[in-house]
Coordinates of C-alpha atoms (C1' of nucleotides) in Angstrom, one line a residue:
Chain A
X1 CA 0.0 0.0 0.0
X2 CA 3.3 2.2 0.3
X3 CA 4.3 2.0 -3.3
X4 CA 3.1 2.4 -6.7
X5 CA 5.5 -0.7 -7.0
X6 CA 5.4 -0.3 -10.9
X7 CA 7.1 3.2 -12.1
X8 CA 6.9 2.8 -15.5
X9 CA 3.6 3.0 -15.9
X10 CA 4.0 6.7 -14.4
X11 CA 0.9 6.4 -11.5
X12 CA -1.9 6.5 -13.9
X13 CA -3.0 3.2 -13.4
X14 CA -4.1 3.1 -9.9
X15 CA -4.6 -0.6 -8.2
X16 CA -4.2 -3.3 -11.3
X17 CA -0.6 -3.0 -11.7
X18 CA 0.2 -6.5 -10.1
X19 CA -3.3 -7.9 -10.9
X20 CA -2.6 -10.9 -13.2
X21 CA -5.5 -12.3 -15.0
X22 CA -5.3 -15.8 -17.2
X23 CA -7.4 -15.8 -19.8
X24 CA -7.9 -19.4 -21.8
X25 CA -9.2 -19.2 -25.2
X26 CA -9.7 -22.8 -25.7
X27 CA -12.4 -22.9 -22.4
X28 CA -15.8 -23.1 -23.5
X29 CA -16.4 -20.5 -21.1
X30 CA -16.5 -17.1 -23.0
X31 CA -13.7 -14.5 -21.9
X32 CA -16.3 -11.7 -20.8
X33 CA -17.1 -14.6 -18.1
X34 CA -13.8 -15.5 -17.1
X35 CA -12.5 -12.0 -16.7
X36 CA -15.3 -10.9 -14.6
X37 CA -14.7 -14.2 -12.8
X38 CA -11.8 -13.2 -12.1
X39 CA -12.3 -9.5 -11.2
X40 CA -14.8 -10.3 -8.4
X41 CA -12.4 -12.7 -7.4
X42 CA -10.0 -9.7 -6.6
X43 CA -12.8 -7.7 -5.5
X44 CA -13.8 -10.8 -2.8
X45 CA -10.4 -11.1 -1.8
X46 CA -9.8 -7.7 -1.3
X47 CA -7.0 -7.2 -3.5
X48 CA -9.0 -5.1 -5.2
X49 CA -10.5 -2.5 -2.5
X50 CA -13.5 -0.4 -1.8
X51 CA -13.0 2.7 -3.5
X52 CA -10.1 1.5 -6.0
X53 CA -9.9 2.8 -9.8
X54 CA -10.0 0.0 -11.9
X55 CA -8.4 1.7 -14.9
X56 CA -9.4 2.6 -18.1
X57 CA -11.4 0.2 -20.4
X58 CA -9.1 0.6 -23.4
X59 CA -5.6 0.0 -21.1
X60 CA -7.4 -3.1 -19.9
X61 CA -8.4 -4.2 -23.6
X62 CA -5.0 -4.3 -24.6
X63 CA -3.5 -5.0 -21.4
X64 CA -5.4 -8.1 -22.1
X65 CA -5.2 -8.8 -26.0
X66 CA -9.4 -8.3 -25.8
X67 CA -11.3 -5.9 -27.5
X68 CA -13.3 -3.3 -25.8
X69 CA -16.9 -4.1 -25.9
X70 CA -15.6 -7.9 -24.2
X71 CA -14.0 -5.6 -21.3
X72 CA -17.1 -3.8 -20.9
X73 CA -19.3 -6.8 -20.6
X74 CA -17.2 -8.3 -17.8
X75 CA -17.0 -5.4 -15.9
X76 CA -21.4 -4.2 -16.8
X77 CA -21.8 -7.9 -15.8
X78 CA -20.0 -7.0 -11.9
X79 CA -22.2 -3.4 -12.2
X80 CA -25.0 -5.5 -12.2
X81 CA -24.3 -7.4 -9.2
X82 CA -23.2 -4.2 -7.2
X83 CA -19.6 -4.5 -7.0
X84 CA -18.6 -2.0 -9.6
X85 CA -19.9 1.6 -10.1
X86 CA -18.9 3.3 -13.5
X87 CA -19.0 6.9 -13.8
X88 CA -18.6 8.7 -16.9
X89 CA -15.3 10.9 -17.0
X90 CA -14.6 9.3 -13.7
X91 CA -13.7 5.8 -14.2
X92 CA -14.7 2.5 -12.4
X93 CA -14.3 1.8 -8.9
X94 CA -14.8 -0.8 -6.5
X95 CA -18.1 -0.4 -4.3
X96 CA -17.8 1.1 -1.1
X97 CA -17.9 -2.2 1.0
X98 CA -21.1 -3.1 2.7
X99 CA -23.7 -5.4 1.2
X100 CA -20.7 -8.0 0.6
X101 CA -23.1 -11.3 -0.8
X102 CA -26.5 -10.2 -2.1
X103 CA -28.1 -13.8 -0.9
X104 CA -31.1 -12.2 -2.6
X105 CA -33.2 -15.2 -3.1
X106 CA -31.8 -17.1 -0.1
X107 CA -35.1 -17.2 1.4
X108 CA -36.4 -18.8 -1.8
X109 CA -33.4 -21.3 -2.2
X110 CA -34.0 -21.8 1.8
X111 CA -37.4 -22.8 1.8
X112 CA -37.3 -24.9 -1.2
X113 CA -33.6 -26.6 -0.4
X114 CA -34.5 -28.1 2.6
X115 CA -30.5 -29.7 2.4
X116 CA -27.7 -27.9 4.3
X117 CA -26.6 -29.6 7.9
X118 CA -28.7 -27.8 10.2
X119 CA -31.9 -27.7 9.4
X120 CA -34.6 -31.1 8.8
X121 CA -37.4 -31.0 7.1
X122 CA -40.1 -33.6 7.5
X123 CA -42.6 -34.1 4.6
X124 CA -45.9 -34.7 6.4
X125 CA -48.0 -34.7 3.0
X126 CA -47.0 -35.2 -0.7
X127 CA -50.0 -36.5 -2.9
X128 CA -52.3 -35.2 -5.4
X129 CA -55.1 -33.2 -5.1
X130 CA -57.7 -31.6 -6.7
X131 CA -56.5 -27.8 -7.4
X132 CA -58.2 -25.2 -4.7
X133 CA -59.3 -21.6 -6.4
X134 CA -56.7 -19.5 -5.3
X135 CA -53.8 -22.9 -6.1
X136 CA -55.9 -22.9 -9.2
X137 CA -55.4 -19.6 -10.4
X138 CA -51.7 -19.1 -8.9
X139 CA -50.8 -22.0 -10.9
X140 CA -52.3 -21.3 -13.9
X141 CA -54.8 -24.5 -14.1
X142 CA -58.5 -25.4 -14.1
X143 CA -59.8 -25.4 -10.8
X144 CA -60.4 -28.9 -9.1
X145 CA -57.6 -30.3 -11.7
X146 CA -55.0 -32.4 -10.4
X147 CA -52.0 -30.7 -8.4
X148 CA -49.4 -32.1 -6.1
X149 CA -49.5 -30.9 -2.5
X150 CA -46.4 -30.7 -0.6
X151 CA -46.4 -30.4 3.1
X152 CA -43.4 -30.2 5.3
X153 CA -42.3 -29.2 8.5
X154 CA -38.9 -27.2 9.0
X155 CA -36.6 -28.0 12.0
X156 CA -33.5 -26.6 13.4
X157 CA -31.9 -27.8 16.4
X158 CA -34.7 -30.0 16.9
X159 CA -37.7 -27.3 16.9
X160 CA -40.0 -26.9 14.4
X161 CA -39.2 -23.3 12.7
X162 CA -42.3 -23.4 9.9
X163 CA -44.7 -25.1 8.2
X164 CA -44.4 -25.3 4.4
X165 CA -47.4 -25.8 2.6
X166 CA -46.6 -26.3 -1.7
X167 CA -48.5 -26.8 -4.6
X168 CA -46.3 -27.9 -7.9
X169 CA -48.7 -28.6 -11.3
X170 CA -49.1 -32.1 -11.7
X171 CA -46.7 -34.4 -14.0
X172 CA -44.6 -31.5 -13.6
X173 CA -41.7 -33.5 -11.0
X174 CA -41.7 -37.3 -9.4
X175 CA -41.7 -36.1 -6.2
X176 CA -39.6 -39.2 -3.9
X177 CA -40.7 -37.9 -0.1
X178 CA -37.5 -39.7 1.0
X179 CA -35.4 -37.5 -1.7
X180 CA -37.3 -34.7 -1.0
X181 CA -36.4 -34.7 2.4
X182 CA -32.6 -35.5 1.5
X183 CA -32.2 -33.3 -1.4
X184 CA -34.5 -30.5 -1.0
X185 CA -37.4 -29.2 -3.5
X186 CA -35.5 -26.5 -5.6
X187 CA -32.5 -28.9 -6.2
X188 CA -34.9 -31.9 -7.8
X189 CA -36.9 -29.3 -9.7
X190 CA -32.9 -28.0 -10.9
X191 CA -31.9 -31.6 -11.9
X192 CA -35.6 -32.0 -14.0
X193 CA -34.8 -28.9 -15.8
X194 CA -36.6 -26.3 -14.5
X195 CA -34.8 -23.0 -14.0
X196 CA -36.5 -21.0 -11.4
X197 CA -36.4 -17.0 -12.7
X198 CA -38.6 -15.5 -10.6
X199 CA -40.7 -15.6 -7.5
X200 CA -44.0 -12.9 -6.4
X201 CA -44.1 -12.9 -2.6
X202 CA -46.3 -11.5 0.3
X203 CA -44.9 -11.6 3.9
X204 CA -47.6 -10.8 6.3
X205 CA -48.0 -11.1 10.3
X206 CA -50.2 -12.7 12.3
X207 CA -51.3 -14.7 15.3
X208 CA -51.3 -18.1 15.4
X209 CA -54.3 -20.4 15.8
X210 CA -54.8 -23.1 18.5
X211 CA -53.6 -25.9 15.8
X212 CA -50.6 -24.2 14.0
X213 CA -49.9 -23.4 17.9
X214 CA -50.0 -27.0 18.1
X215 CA -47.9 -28.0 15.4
X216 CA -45.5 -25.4 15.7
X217 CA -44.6 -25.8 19.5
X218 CA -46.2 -22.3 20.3
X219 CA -48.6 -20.6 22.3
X220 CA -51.9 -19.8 20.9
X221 CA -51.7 -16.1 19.5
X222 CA -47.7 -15.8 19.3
X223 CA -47.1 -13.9 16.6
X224 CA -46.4 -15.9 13.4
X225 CA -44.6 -14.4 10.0
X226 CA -46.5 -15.5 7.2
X227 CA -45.2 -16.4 3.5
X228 CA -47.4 -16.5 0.3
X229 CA -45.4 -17.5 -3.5
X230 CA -45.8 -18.0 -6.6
X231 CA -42.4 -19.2 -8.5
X232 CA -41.9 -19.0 -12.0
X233 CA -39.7 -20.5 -14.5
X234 CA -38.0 -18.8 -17.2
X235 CA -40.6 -18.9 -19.5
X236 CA -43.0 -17.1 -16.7
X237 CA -44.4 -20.8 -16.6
X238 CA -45.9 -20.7 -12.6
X239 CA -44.3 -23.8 -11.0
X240 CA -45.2 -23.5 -7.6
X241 CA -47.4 -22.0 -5.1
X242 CA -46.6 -22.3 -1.3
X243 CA -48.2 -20.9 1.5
X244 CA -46.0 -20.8 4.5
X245 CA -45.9 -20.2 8.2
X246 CA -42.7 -19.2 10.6
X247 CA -42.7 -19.1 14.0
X248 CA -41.7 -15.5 14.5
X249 CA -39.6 -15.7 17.5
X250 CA -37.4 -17.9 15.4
X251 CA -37.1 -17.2 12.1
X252 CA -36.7 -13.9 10.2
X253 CA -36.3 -12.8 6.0
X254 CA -33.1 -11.7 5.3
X255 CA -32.6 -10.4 1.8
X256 CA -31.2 -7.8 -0.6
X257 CA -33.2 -5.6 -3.1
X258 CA -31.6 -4.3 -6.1
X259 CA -32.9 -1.4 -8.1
X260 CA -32.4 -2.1 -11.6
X261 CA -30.8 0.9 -13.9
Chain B
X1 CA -54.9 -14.8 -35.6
X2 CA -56.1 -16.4 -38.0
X3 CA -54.1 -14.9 -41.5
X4 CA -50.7 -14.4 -41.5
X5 CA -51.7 -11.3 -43.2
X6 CA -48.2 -10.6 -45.0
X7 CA -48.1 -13.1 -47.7
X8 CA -45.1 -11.1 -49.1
X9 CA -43.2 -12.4 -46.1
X10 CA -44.0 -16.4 -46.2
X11 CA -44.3 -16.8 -43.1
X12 CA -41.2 -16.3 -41.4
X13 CA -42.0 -13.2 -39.8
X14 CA -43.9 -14.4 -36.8
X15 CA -46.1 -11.5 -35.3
X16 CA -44.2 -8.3 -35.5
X17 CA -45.1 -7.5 -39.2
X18 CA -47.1 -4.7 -38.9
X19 CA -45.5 -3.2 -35.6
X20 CA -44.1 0.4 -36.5
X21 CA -41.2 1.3 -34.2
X22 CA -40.0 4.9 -34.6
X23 CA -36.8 5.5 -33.8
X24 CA -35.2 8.9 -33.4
X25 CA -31.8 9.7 -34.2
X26 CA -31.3 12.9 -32.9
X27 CA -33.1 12.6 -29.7
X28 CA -30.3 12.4 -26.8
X29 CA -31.9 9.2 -25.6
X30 CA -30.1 5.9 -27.4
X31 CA -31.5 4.3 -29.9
X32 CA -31.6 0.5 -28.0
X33 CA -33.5 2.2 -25.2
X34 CA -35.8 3.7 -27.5
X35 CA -36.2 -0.1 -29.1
X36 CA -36.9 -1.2 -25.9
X37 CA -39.2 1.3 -25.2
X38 CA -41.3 0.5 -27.9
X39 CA -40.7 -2.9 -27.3
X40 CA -41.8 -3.1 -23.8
X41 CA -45.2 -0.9 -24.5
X42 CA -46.2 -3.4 -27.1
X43 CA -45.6 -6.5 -24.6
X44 CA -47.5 -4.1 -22.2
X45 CA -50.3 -3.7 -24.8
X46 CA -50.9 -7.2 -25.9
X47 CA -49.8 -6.0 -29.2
X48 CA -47.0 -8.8 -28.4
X49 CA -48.7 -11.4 -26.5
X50 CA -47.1 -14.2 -24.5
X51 CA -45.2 -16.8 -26.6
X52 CA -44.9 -14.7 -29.3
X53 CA -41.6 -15.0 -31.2
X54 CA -39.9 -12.0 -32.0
X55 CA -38.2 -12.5 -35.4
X56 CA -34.3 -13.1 -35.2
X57 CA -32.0 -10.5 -35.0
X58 CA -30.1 -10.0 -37.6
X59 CA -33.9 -9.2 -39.8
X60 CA -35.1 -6.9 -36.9
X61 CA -31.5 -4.9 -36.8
X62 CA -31.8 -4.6 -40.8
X63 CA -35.5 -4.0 -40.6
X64 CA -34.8 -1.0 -38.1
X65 CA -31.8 0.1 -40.3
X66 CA -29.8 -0.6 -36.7
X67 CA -26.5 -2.7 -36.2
X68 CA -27.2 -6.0 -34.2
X69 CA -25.6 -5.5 -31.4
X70 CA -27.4 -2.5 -30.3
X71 CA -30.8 -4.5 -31.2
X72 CA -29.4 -7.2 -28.7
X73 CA -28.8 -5.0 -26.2
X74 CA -32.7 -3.5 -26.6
X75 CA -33.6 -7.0 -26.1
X76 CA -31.3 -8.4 -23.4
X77 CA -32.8 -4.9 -21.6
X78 CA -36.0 -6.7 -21.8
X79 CA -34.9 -10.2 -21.0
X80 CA -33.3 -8.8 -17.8
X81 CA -36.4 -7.5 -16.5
X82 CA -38.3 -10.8 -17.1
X83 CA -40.8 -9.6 -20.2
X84 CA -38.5 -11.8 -22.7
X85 CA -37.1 -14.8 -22.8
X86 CA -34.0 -16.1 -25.6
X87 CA -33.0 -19.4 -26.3
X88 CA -30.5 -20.8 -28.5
X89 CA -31.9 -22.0 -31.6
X90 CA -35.0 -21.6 -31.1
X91 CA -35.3 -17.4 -31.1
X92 CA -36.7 -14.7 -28.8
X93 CA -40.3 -15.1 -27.7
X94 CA -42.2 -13.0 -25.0
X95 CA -42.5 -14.5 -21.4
X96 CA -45.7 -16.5 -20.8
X97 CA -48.0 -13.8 -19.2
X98 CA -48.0 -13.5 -15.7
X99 CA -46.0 -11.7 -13.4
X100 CA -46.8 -8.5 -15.3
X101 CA -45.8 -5.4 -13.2
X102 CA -43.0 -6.3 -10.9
X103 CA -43.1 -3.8 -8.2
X104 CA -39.9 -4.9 -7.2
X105 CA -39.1 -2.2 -4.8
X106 CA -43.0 -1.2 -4.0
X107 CA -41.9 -1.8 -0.5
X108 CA -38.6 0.4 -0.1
X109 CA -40.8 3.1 -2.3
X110 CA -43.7 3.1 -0.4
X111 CA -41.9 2.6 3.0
X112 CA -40.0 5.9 1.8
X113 CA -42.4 7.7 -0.7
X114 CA -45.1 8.6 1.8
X115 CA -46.4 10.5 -1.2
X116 CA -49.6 9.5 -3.3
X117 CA -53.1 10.0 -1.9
X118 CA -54.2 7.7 0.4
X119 CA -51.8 6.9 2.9
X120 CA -50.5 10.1 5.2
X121 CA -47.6 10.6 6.7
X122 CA -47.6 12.4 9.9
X123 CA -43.5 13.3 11.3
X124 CA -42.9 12.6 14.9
X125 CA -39.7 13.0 15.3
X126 CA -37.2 14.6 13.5
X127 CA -34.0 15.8 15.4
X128 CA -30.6 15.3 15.1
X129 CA -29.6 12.4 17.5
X130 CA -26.3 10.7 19.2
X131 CA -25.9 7.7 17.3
X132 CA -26.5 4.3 18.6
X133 CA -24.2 1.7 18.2
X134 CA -26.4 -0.7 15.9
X135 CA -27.0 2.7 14.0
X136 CA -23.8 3.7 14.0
X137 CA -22.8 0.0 12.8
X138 CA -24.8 -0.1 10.0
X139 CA -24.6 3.6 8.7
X140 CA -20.9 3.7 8.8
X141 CA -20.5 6.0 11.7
X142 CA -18.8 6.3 14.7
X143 CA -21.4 5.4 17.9
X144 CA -22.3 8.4 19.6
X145 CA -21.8 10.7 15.9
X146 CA -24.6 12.8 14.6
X147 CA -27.4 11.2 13.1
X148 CA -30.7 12.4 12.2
X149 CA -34.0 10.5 14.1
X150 CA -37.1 10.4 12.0
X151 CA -40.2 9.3 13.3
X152 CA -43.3 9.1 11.3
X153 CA -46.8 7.0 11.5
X154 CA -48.2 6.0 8.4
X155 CA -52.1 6.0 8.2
X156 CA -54.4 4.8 5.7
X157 CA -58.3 5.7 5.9
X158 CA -57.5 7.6 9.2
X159 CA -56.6 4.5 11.2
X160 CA -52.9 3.7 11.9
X161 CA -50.8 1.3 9.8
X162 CA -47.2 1.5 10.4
X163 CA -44.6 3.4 13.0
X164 CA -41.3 4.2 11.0
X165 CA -38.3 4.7 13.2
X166 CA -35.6 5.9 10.2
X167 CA -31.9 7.0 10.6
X168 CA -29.7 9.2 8.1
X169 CA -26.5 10.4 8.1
X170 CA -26.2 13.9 9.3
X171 CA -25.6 16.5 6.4
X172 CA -26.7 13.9 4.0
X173 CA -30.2 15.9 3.9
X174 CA -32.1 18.7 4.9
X175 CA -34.9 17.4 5.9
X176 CA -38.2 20.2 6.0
X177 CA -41.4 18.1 8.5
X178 CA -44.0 20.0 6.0
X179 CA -42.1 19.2 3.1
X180 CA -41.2 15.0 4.4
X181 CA -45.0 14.6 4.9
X182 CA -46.0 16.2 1.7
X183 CA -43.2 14.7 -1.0
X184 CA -42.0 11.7 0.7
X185 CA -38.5 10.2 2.0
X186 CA -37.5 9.1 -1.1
X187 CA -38.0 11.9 -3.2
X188 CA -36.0 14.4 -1.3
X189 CA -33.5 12.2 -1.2
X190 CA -33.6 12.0 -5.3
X191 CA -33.8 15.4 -5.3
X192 CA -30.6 16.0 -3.3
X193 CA -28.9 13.8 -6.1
X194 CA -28.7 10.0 -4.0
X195 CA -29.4 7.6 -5.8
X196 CA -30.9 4.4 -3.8
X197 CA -29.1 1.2 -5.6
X198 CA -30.2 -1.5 -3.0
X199 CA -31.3 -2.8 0.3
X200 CA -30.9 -5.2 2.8
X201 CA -34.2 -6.0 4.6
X202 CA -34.6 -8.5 7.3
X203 CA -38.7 -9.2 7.9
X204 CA -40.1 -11.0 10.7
X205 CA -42.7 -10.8 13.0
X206 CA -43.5 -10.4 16.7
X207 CA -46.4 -9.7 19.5
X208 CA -47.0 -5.7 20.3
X209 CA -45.7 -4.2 23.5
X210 CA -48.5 -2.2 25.3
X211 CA -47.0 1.3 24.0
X212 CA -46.9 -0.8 20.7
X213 CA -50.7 -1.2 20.8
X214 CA -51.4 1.8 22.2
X215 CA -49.4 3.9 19.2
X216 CA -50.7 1.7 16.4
X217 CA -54.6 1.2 18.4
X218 CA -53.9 -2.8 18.7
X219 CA -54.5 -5.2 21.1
X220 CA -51.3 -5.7 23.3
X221 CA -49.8 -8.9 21.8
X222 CA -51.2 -8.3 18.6
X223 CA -49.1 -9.6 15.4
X224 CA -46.8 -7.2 13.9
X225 CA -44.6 -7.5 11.0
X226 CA -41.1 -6.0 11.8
X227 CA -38.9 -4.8 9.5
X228 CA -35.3 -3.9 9.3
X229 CA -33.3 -2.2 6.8
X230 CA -29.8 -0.7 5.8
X231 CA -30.4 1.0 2.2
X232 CA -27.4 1.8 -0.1
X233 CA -26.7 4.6 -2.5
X234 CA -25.4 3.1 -5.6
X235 CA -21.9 3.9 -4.6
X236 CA -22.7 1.4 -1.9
X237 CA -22.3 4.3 1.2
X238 CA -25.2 3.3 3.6
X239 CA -27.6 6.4 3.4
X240 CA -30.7 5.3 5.5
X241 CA -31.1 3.2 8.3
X242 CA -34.8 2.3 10.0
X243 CA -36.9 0.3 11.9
X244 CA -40.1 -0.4 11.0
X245 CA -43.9 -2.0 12.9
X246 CA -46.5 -2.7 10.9
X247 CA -50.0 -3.7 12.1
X248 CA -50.4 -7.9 10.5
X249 CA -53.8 -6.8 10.8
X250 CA -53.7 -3.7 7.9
X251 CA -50.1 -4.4 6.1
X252 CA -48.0 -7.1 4.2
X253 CA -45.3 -6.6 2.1
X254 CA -45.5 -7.8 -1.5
X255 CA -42.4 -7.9 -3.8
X256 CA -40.9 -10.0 -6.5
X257 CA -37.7 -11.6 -6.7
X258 CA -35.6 -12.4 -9.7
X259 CA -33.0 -14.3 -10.4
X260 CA -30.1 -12.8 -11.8
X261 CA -28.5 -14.9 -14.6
Chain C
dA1 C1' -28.9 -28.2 -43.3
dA2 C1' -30.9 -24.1 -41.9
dG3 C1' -31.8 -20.8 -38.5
dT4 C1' -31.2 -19.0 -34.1
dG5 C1' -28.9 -16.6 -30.3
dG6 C1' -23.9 -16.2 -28.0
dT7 C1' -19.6 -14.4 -28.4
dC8 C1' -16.0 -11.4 -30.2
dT9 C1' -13.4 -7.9 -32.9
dA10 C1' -11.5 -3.2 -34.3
dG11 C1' -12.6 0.5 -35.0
dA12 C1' -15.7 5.3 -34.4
dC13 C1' -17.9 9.4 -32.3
dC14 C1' -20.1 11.5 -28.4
dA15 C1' -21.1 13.2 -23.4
dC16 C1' -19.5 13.9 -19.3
dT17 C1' -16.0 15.0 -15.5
dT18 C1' -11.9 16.7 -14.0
dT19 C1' -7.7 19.6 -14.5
Chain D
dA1 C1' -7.6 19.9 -22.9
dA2 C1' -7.4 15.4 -21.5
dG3 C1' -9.4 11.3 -20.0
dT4 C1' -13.3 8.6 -18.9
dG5 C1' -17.4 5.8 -19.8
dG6 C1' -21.7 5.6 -23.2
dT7 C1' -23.2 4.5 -27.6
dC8 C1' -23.0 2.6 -32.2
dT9 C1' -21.3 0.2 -36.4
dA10 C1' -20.4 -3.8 -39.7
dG11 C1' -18.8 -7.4 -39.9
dA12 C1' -17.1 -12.6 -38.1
dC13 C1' -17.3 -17.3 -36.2
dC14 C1' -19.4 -20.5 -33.0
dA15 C1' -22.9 -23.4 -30.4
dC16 C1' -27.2 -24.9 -30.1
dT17 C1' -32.0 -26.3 -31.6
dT18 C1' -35.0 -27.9 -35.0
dG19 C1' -36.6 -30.1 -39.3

DNA sequence: AAGTGGTCTAGACCACTTT
DNA sequence: AAGTGGTCTAGACCACTTG
């Protein structure tokens, strides 16, 4: 941090200096991709810091033996996920700190992965049933058609945490309970294909009746944190609909909203 | 639906035939926003409905006397915010209904806005404050610095919805009562030039203390949802801070969340 | 085999910020 | 005035999907 270390290149280029980036053109995956890779890589490790000039696009074009436009969509790709700002007769500089991983849809991944060491989940129901209104219309099918209903209960350190209740369209996954409970939801729909893209939520509050008190080790009327979901694919496809239930004095949403440019 | 209508074209041209797009040149605003622009208000308008393909590239950028890559980067505008979907070989088709508006960041708008005409916003508080140390932690400050306090209730219909507890760097603002409950959080904060670039939120839910219920006319014990939240300018310096109680019985958060590629 | 999007290049000019 | 990112062009080749 003492030096410029490098005094040939006169101080103009700022924190890259010593930054060594390998670049394989015979790797299927495309140099935009391995570059930006790499750049968050520097950015995670903090050789690259918070406030640090990355340099010029052009010196890093041919600093690199890429053209231009593949520089820029490495480093629009890191703008995107928050760890670059660009400013026009500025330059681009690392983020100032903070909001280090997004996890963004963790609570998604997290109710539908089920896997991970701490937490169980116990599938109390998985069979089909005719398709309620509001499952019906989430879901996109006729009401009273066939859907699968999913019902688990969530554990950590050997309380319950939540009741998950999920509807997936019918044919749509074979659903093992025994997987299920091993794998997690959002990994078997992964390995059939289905590419979750986007998720419409409501979180509400509210106290808890004499059976959920039951279920969920509470007291009737603690105050419970409610979940409602539709998840889409990336065709918009709806491929499931869950309606869940925390205990609120153990479990909380955590998660990161991004405006988009 | 039921002619192709351009026999000229044989076919090819799925459903984008007869769209007009007008593209300025010497407006200041680039031509592959303009695109998707028009692009998005014909999704919007059903004029492209879901499924429809969109006609390869290379014809649209030659149809719109534009280069490809600026027709890609109209559409891959669109395909980030979830209206269009490309794959490989097959060609670019609009996403299958659903999930129309996003809202996205409705609730760090709304939380902030205060604007619009039903809900008011009535200011509490609004003093500069010694800051606490989870304040101070999460606004970058040093405990016991200045920080501004700002207290509002949020009613809808004349009955009480939510108590806002929000923190801000000192300086960052000048913050007018009159002019907070008239024009909102969020807009005086645009208008000083900050640009909100994301959030972290953390959501749960607990039972009312009695001066809880009293503030927000609840039962004590009553379900609240509870929110937390550390919002970034979009050079990632924290710029708001706040604690917010909403009523289960009048509130829920609704928001969407997409996966980033 | 044909058609599609995915990647990449080597330039160009402009708008903005700083000096 | 110099330097930066923002936009745009006119090509090229490749990987994938479909018939």
């Amino acid at each position: 941090m003492a030096k410029t270390g490098d005094r040939a290149r006169g101080g103009t280029a700022p924190a890259l200096g010593a930054l060594d980036f390998a670049l394989d053109r015979g790797s299927p995956v495309p140099l935009y991709y391995q570059l930006a890779q790499q750049l968050e890589a520097a950015i995670e490790h903090g050789v690259l810091a918070p406030g640090n000039l990355l340099g010029n696009e052009v010196d890093l074009s041919v600093r690199l033996g890429l053209s231009r436009p593949t520089v820029r969509q490495a480093i629009q790709s890191l703008v995107d996920k928050g760890l670059l700002v660009r400013r026009r007769g500025v330059g681009t500089q690392v983020v100032h700190s903070q909001v280090k991983r997004p996890l963004e849809l963790s609570s998604l991944y997290d109710d539908l992965e089920a896997a991970g060491q701490g937490p169980t989940t116990q599938v109390v129901r998985n069979e089909v049933v005719p398709a309620p209104a509001d499952v019906a219309a989430a879901l996109g099918v006729a009401e009273g058609g066939e859907v699968i209903l999913l019902e688990r209960l969530r554990c950590t350190h050997g309380q319950p945490v939540a009741l998950l209740c999920n509807y997936l369209p019918a044919g749509l996954l074979d659903l093992d309970s025994a997987r299920l409970e091993s794998t997690g939801l959002y990994r078997m729909m992964r390995a059939a294909g289905i590419t979750l893209h986007s998720a419409r939520q409501t979180v509400g509050a509210r106290s808890a009746t004499a059976e959920e008190a039951t279920r969920l080790d509470e007291k009737e009327g603690a105050a419970l944190l409610t979940m409602q979901r539709t998840a889409y694919d990336d065709t918009g496809r709806p491929v499931e609909y869950g309606t869940h239930i925390y205990r609120g004095s153990r479990y909380a949403f955590d998660f990161q909203l991004l405006v988009r440019p």
